[in-house]
Amino acid sequence: MADKEQIETPVDSGSQALSEALRSSFALVKFVMVVLVVVFLGSGIFQVKEGTRAILLRFGSPVGTGEAALLKPGLHFSLPYPIDDHQIVSVTGIQKVRSKAGWYATTDAQRLAGTEPFPGGTLNPAADGYVLTADDNIAHAEATLAYRISDPVGYTFNFVNASNAVQSALDDALLFTAAHYKVDDILRRDRLGFREAVRKRVTELVEQRNLGIIVEQCTVDSIPPRQLRDAFNEVLKAEVNRNIALNDARTIANQVTNKASADAQGRVNLAESERVQLVNEISGRAKQFSDLLPKYRDNPQLFVQQRLTETLGRVLTNVQDKILVPESADGQTLELRYLFNRELPKPTTETPK
């Protein structure tokens, strides 16, 4: 009996140790599972920053529609992935796309480094982009569109890649507008009008295609084909010289016209002054004759004699004496006789002041 008890004692000790080990292992497993559950549930907590909105997805579909589907800035909770997910969309940030459909083959790094590829003898349509103008010419044009998202749900879920959709609309607007402008207007004469036309066209396409964005700014850069740059420069130089010559000619024409107008106005003023003077003089003489007419009618002979005396006095300046001699016995008729001086009167000289 004693030997049997000695044999059973070690067996009971081993079972007890195994039981305690299993109990400890289960406790550790429970703790790890609790931690995993907490971490799993905590993975659904996320934060939305200012200037952005979050769209909550449940099994890949938005929860809610319109503004109700947008989560405002702050902390939010969702069920862990793959049940729920969320996507952050910027609503105030400015995004940009660039249209290179009408630009030659180059990269941004080459342009910044100033190591653009040397233009070949001819344009390579397989590699170089270009735009066709209304007068059947070719030019290079590049447009950059700055926009912000106005409909985050539509912008995110209506297109596989909304940014590519916006760039496609910009490419369309650039090529369409260039086809309605002449090359000189695109390159020099109406660059501002061309840029505004591109902006207007891309805005129309954005609304038609419901891209969910608002156009903020559109810039356009245009240059002649690099293979013909020297020829375009010569044309520009010739047009500059032409404008200079036209401006000089207009200046001379204005000077001559102004001088002629001034001379004509001076002559007109002089003639008007002389006319007024002559009219006043004639009016004065007419008034004088009107005043003398009654006297003439009262004694015509006396009036004639007085006028004759005054006239001869002005004409005959060297008369020394005037003598009235009666021609008839009754003395009614008188004869005027003049006694002339043998020496003519000396002309008077003005004394210098």
Coordinates of C-alpha atoms in Angstrom, one line a residue:
M1 CA 0.0 0.0 0.0
A2 CA 2.8 2.3 0.7
D3 CA 4.4 1.7 -2.6
K4 CA 1.1 2.3 -4.4
E5 CA 0.7 5.7 -2.7
Q6 CA 4.3 6.6 -3.6
I7 CA 3.5 5.9 -7.3
E8 CA 0.2 7.9 -7.4
T9 CA 1.7 11.0 -5.8
P10 CA 3.9 12.0 -8.7
V11 CA 1.1 11.4 -11.2
D12 CA -1.2 13.8 -9.3
S13 CA 1.5 16.5 -9.1
G14 CA 2.0 16.3 -12.9
S15 CA -1.7 16.7 -13.7
Q16 CA -1.9 19.6 -11.4
A17 CA 1.0 21.3 -13.0
L18 CA -0.4 20.7 -16.5
S19 CA -3.8 22.1 -15.4
E20 CA -2.2 25.2 -14.1
A21 CA -0.2 25.7 -17.3
L22 CA -3.3 25.3 -19.4
R23 CA -5.2 27.8 -17.2
S24 CA -2.4 30.3 -17.5
S25 CA -2.3 29.8 -21.3
F26 CA -6.1 30.3 -21.6
A27 CA -5.8 33.5 -19.6
L28 CA -3.1 34.8 -21.9
V29 CA -5.1 33.9 -24.9
K30 CA -8.2 35.7 -23.5
F31 CA -6.1 38.8 -22.9
V32 CA -4.6 38.8 -26.4
M33 CA -8.1 38.3 -27.9
V34 CA -9.5 41.2 -25.8
V35 CA -6.6 43.4 -27.0
L36 CA -7.2 42.3 -30.6
V37 CA -10.9 43.1 -30.3
V38 CA -10.1 46.5 -28.9
V39 CA -7.6 47.2 -31.6
F40 CA -10.0 46.0 -34.3
L41 CA -12.8 48.2 -33.0
G42 CA -10.4 51.1 -32.5
S43 CA -9.3 50.9 -36.2
G44 CA -12.7 52.4 -37.1
I45 CA -11.8 55.7 -35.4
F46 CA -10.5 58.4 -37.8
Q47 CA -10.2 62.2 -37.9
V48 CA -11.3 64.6 -40.6
K49 CA -9.1 67.7 -40.9
E50 CA -10.2 71.3 -41.7
G51 CA -10.8 72.0 -45.4
T52 CA -11.7 68.3 -46.1
R53 CA -14.7 66.1 -45.9
A54 CA -14.9 62.3 -45.4
I55 CA -17.2 59.9 -47.3
L56 CA -18.2 56.8 -45.2
L57 CA -18.3 53.7 -47.3
R58 CA -20.1 50.5 -46.2
F59 CA -19.3 47.5 -48.3
G60 CA -18.0 49.9 -51.0
S61 CA -21.1 52.2 -51.3
P62 CA -21.5 55.7 -49.8
V63 CA -23.6 55.9 -46.6
G64 CA -26.2 58.6 -47.3
T65 CA -26.6 60.9 -50.3
G66 CA -25.6 64.5 -51.1
E67 CA -24.5 66.6 -48.1
A68 CA -25.6 63.8 -45.7
A69 CA -22.9 61.6 -47.1
L70 CA -20.2 64.1 -46.1
L71 CA -18.6 63.9 -42.6
K72 CA -17.4 67.3 -41.3
P73 CA -14.1 68.0 -39.6
G74 CA -13.6 66.1 -36.3
L75 CA -13.4 62.6 -34.9
H76 CA -15.6 60.0 -36.4
F77 CA -16.2 56.2 -35.9
S78 CA -16.9 53.6 -38.4
L79 CA -17.1 49.8 -38.3
P80 CA -13.7 48.2 -39.0
Y81 CA -12.6 47.3 -42.5
P82 CA -13.8 45.5 -44.6
I83 CA -17.2 46.4 -43.4
D84 CA -16.7 50.2 -43.4
D85 CA -14.1 52.4 -45.0
H86 CA -13.8 56.1 -45.6
Q87 CA -12.3 58.4 -48.2
I88 CA -11.0 61.9 -47.5
V89 CA -11.8 64.5 -50.1
S90 CA -10.4 68.1 -50.2
V91 CA -13.2 70.7 -50.6
T92 CA -11.2 73.9 -50.2
G93 CA -7.8 73.0 -51.6
I94 CA -7.0 74.0 -55.2
Q95 CA -6.1 71.2 -57.6
K96 CA -4.5 71.5 -61.0
V97 CA -4.4 69.6 -64.2
R98 CA -2.3 70.4 -67.3
S99 CA -3.2 69.8 -70.9
K100 CA -0.2 68.8 -73.1
A101 CA -2.3 67.7 -76.1
G102 CA -1.0 70.7 -78.0
W103 CA 2.6 70.8 -76.7
Y104 CA 5.8 69.3 -78.1
A105 CA 7.4 66.2 -76.5
T106 CA 9.3 67.2 -73.4
T107 CA 9.2 66.6 -69.6
D108 CA 8.9 68.9 -66.6
A109 CA 12.4 68.0 -65.5
Q110 CA 13.8 68.9 -68.9
R111 CA 12.0 72.2 -68.9
L112 CA 13.2 73.1 -65.4
A113 CA 16.7 72.1 -66.3
G114 CA 16.6 73.9 -69.6
T115 CA 17.7 70.8 -71.5
E116 CA 14.7 70.4 -73.8
P117 CA 15.2 68.2 -76.8
F118 CA 16.5 69.9 -79.9
P119 CA 13.8 70.4 -82.5
G120 CA 14.1 68.3 -85.6
G121 CA 13.8 69.4 -89.1
T122 CA 10.0 68.6 -89.1
L123 CA 7.3 68.2 -86.6
N124 CA 6.8 64.6 -85.5
P125 CA 3.0 64.0 -85.0
A126 CA 3.7 60.7 -83.2
A127 CA 5.5 62.5 -80.4
D128 CA 4.8 66.2 -80.6
G129 CA 1.4 67.6 -79.8
Y130 CA 0.0 70.6 -81.7
V131 CA -3.2 72.6 -82.3
L132 CA -4.7 73.4 -85.7
T133 CA -5.8 77.0 -86.1
A134 CA -8.7 78.5 -88.1
D135 CA -6.4 79.6 -90.9
D136 CA -4.9 76.1 -91.3
N137 CA -1.7 76.8 -89.4
I138 CA 0.0 74.9 -86.6
A139 CA 1.0 76.1 -83.2
H140 CA 1.9 74.7 -79.8
A141 CA -0.4 75.5 -76.9
E142 CA -0.5 74.4 -73.3
A143 CA -3.2 75.0 -70.7
T144 CA -3.3 74.7 -67.0
L145 CA -6.6 74.5 -65.1
A146 CA -6.9 75.2 -61.4
Y147 CA -10.2 74.0 -59.8
R148 CA -11.7 73.0 -56.5
I149 CA -14.2 70.2 -55.8
S150 CA -17.8 71.3 -55.3
D151 CA -19.5 67.8 -55.3
P152 CA -17.2 65.4 -53.5
V153 CA -19.5 62.4 -53.8
G154 CA -20.0 62.8 -57.6
Y155 CA -16.4 63.7 -58.1
T156 CA -15.2 60.6 -56.3
F157 CA -17.7 57.9 -57.4
N158 CA -19.0 59.0 -60.8
F159 CA -15.7 58.5 -62.5
V160 CA -13.0 55.9 -62.3
N161 CA -10.4 58.8 -62.3
A162 CA -12.0 62.2 -61.9
S163 CA -8.7 64.0 -62.5
N164 CA -8.3 62.4 -65.9
A165 CA -11.9 63.4 -66.7
V166 CA -11.1 67.0 -65.9
Q167 CA -7.9 66.8 -68.0
S168 CA -9.9 65.3 -70.9
A169 CA -12.3 68.3 -70.7
L170 CA -9.4 70.7 -70.8
D171 CA -7.8 68.9 -73.8
D172 CA -11.1 69.1 -75.6
A173 CA -11.5 72.8 -74.8
L174 CA -8.0 73.7 -75.9
L175 CA -8.2 71.9 -79.3
F176 CA -11.8 73.2 -79.9
T177 CA -10.9 76.8 -79.2
A178 CA -7.7 76.8 -81.2
A179 CA -9.7 75.6 -84.2
H180 CA -11.7 78.9 -84.0
Y181 CA -8.8 81.3 -83.7
K182 CA -6.2 82.4 -86.3
V183 CA -2.6 81.7 -85.5
D184 CA -1.7 85.4 -85.2
D185 CA -4.5 85.9 -82.6
I186 CA -3.3 82.8 -80.6
L187 CA 0.4 83.9 -80.6
R188 CA 0.2 87.7 -80.4
R189 CA -2.8 89.7 -81.2
D190 CA -5.5 88.2 -79.0
R191 CA -3.8 86.0 -76.4
L192 CA -6.1 87.2 -73.7
G193 CA -9.2 86.5 -75.7
F194 CA -7.9 83.1 -76.6
R195 CA -7.3 82.3 -73.0
E196 CA -10.8 83.4 -71.9
A197 CA -12.4 81.4 -74.7
V198 CA -10.6 78.3 -73.5
R199 CA -11.8 79.0 -69.9
K200 CA -15.4 79.5 -71.2
R201 CA -15.3 76.2 -73.2
V202 CA -13.9 74.1 -70.4
T203 CA -16.5 75.5 -67.9
E204 CA -19.2 74.5 -70.3
L205 CA -17.8 71.0 -70.6
V206 CA -17.5 70.7 -66.8
E207 CA -21.2 71.5 -66.4
Q208 CA -22.3 69.2 -69.3
R209 CA -20.3 66.3 -67.9
N210 CA -21.2 66.9 -64.2
L211 CA -17.6 66.7 -63.1
G212 CA -18.5 68.2 -59.7
I213 CA -15.8 71.0 -59.8
I214 CA -15.6 74.8 -60.0
V215 CA -13.1 76.3 -62.3
E216 CA -11.0 78.9 -60.5
Q217 CA -8.3 79.8 -63.0
C218 CA -7.2 78.9 -66.5
T219 CA -3.8 79.9 -68.0
V220 CA -2.7 79.2 -71.6
D221 CA 0.8 79.4 -73.1
S222 CA 1.2 79.3 -76.8
I223 CA 4.3 79.4 -79.0
P224 CA 5.0 78.9 -82.8
P225 CA 6.4 75.6 -83.9
R226 CA 10.1 75.5 -82.8
Q227 CA 11.1 74.5 -86.4
L228 CA 9.7 77.9 -87.6
R229 CA 10.6 80.1 -84.7
D230 CA 13.0 82.2 -86.8
A231 CA 10.5 82.7 -89.5
F232 CA 7.8 83.8 -87.0
N233 CA 10.4 86.2 -85.4
E234 CA 11.0 87.8 -88.8
V235 CA 7.3 88.2 -89.4
L236 CA 7.0 89.8 -85.9
K237 CA 9.9 92.1 -86.6
A238 CA 8.4 93.1 -89.9
E239 CA 5.1 93.9 -88.3
V240 CA 6.8 95.9 -85.6
N241 CA 8.6 98.0 -88.3
R242 CA 5.3 98.3 -90.1
N243 CA 3.6 99.6 -87.0
I244 CA 6.4 102.1 -86.4
A245 CA 6.2 103.4 -90.0
L246 CA 2.4 103.7 -89.7
N247 CA 2.7 105.5 -86.4
D248 CA 5.2 107.9 -87.9
A249 CA 3.0 108.5 -90.9
R250 CA 0.0 109.1 -88.6
T251 CA 2.0 111.6 -86.5
I252 CA 3.1 113.5 -89.6
A253 CA -0.4 113.5 -91.0
N254 CA -1.8 114.8 -87.7
Q255 CA 0.8 117.5 -87.6
V256 CA 0.1 118.6 -91.2
T257 CA -3.7 118.4 -90.6
N258 CA -3.4 120.4 -87.3
K259 CA -1.3 123.0 -89.0
A260 CA -3.6 123.3 -92.0
S261 CA -6.6 123.5 -89.7
A262 CA -4.9 126.2 -87.6
D263 CA -4.0 128.2 -90.8
A264 CA -7.6 127.7 -92.2
Q265 CA -9.0 128.8 -88.9
G266 CA -6.7 131.9 -88.8
R267 CA -7.8 132.8 -92.3
V268 CA -11.4 132.3 -91.4
N269 CA -11.0 134.5 -88.3
L270 CA -9.2 137.2 -90.3
A271 CA -11.9 137.2 -93.0
E272 CA -14.6 137.3 -90.4
S273 CA -12.8 140.3 -88.7
E274 CA -12.5 142.1 -92.0
R275 CA -16.1 141.3 -92.8
V276 CA -17.3 142.7 -89.5
Q277 CA -15.1 145.8 -90.0
L278 CA -16.4 146.4 -93.6
V279 CA -20.0 145.9 -92.5
N280 CA -19.5 148.3 -89.7
E281 CA -17.8 150.8 -92.0
I282 CA -20.6 150.5 -94.6
S283 CA -23.2 150.7 -91.9
G284 CA -21.6 153.9 -90.5
R285 CA -21.4 155.4 -94.0
A286 CA -25.0 154.4 -94.7
K287 CA -26.1 156.1 -91.5
Q288 CA -24.0 159.2 -92.4
F289 CA -25.7 159.4 -95.8
S290 CA -29.1 158.9 -94.2
D291 CA -28.4 161.8 -91.8
L292 CA -27.2 164.0 -94.7
L293 CA -30.1 163.2 -97.0
P294 CA -32.5 165.7 -95.4
K295 CA -29.9 168.5 -95.6
Y296 CA -29.2 167.7 -99.2
R297 CA -32.9 167.9 -100.0
D298 CA -33.2 171.3 -98.3
N299 CA -30.3 172.9 -100.2
P300 CA -28.7 170.7 -102.8
Q301 CA -26.4 173.3 -104.2
L302 CA -24.9 174.2 -100.8
F303 CA -24.5 170.5 -100.0
V304 CA -22.7 170.0 -103.3
Q305 CA -20.5 173.0 -102.7
Q306 CA -19.5 171.8 -99.2
R307 CA -18.7 168.3 -100.5
L308 CA -16.7 169.8 -103.3
T309 CA -14.8 172.0 -100.9
E310 CA -14.0 169.1 -98.6
T311 CA -12.9 166.9 -101.5
L312 CA -10.7 169.5 -103.0
G313 CA -9.2 170.2 -99.6
R314 CA -8.2 166.6 -99.2
V315 CA -6.8 166.4 -102.7
L316 CA -5.2 169.8 -103.1
T317 CA -2.9 169.8 -100.1
N318 CA -0.8 172.8 -101.3
V319 CA -3.6 175.4 -101.4
Q320 CA -2.6 178.6 -99.7
D321 CA -5.8 180.6 -99.9
K322 CA -9.4 180.0 -100.9
I323 CA -11.3 182.9 -102.5
L324 CA -15.0 183.1 -103.2
V325 CA -15.8 185.4 -106.2
P326 CA -19.4 186.3 -107.1
E327 CA -20.3 185.2 -110.6
S328 CA -23.5 187.2 -110.9
A329 CA -24.5 190.7 -109.9
D330 CA -26.9 189.6 -107.2
G331 CA -24.2 187.5 -105.5
Q332 CA -26.3 184.3 -105.5
T333 CA -23.7 182.4 -107.5
L334 CA -20.2 182.2 -106.1
E335 CA -17.0 181.0 -107.8
L336 CA -14.4 179.3 -105.6
R337 CA -10.8 180.1 -106.5
Y338 CA -7.7 178.6 -105.0
L339 CA -4.3 180.2 -104.6
F340 CA -1.7 177.5 -104.7
N341 CA 1.7 177.7 -103.0
R342 CA 4.6 177.2 -105.3
E343 CA 6.3 174.9 -102.9
L344 CA 4.7 171.6 -102.1
P345 CA 4.4 171.0 -98.4
K346 CA 7.1 168.9 -96.9
P347 CA 6.0 165.5 -95.6
T348 CA 6.0 165.2 -91.9
T349 CA 8.5 162.8 -90.3
E350 CA 7.8 161.0 -87.2
T351 CA 10.2 161.5 -84.3
P352 CA 11.7 158.4 -82.9
K353 CA 10.3 157.5 -79.5

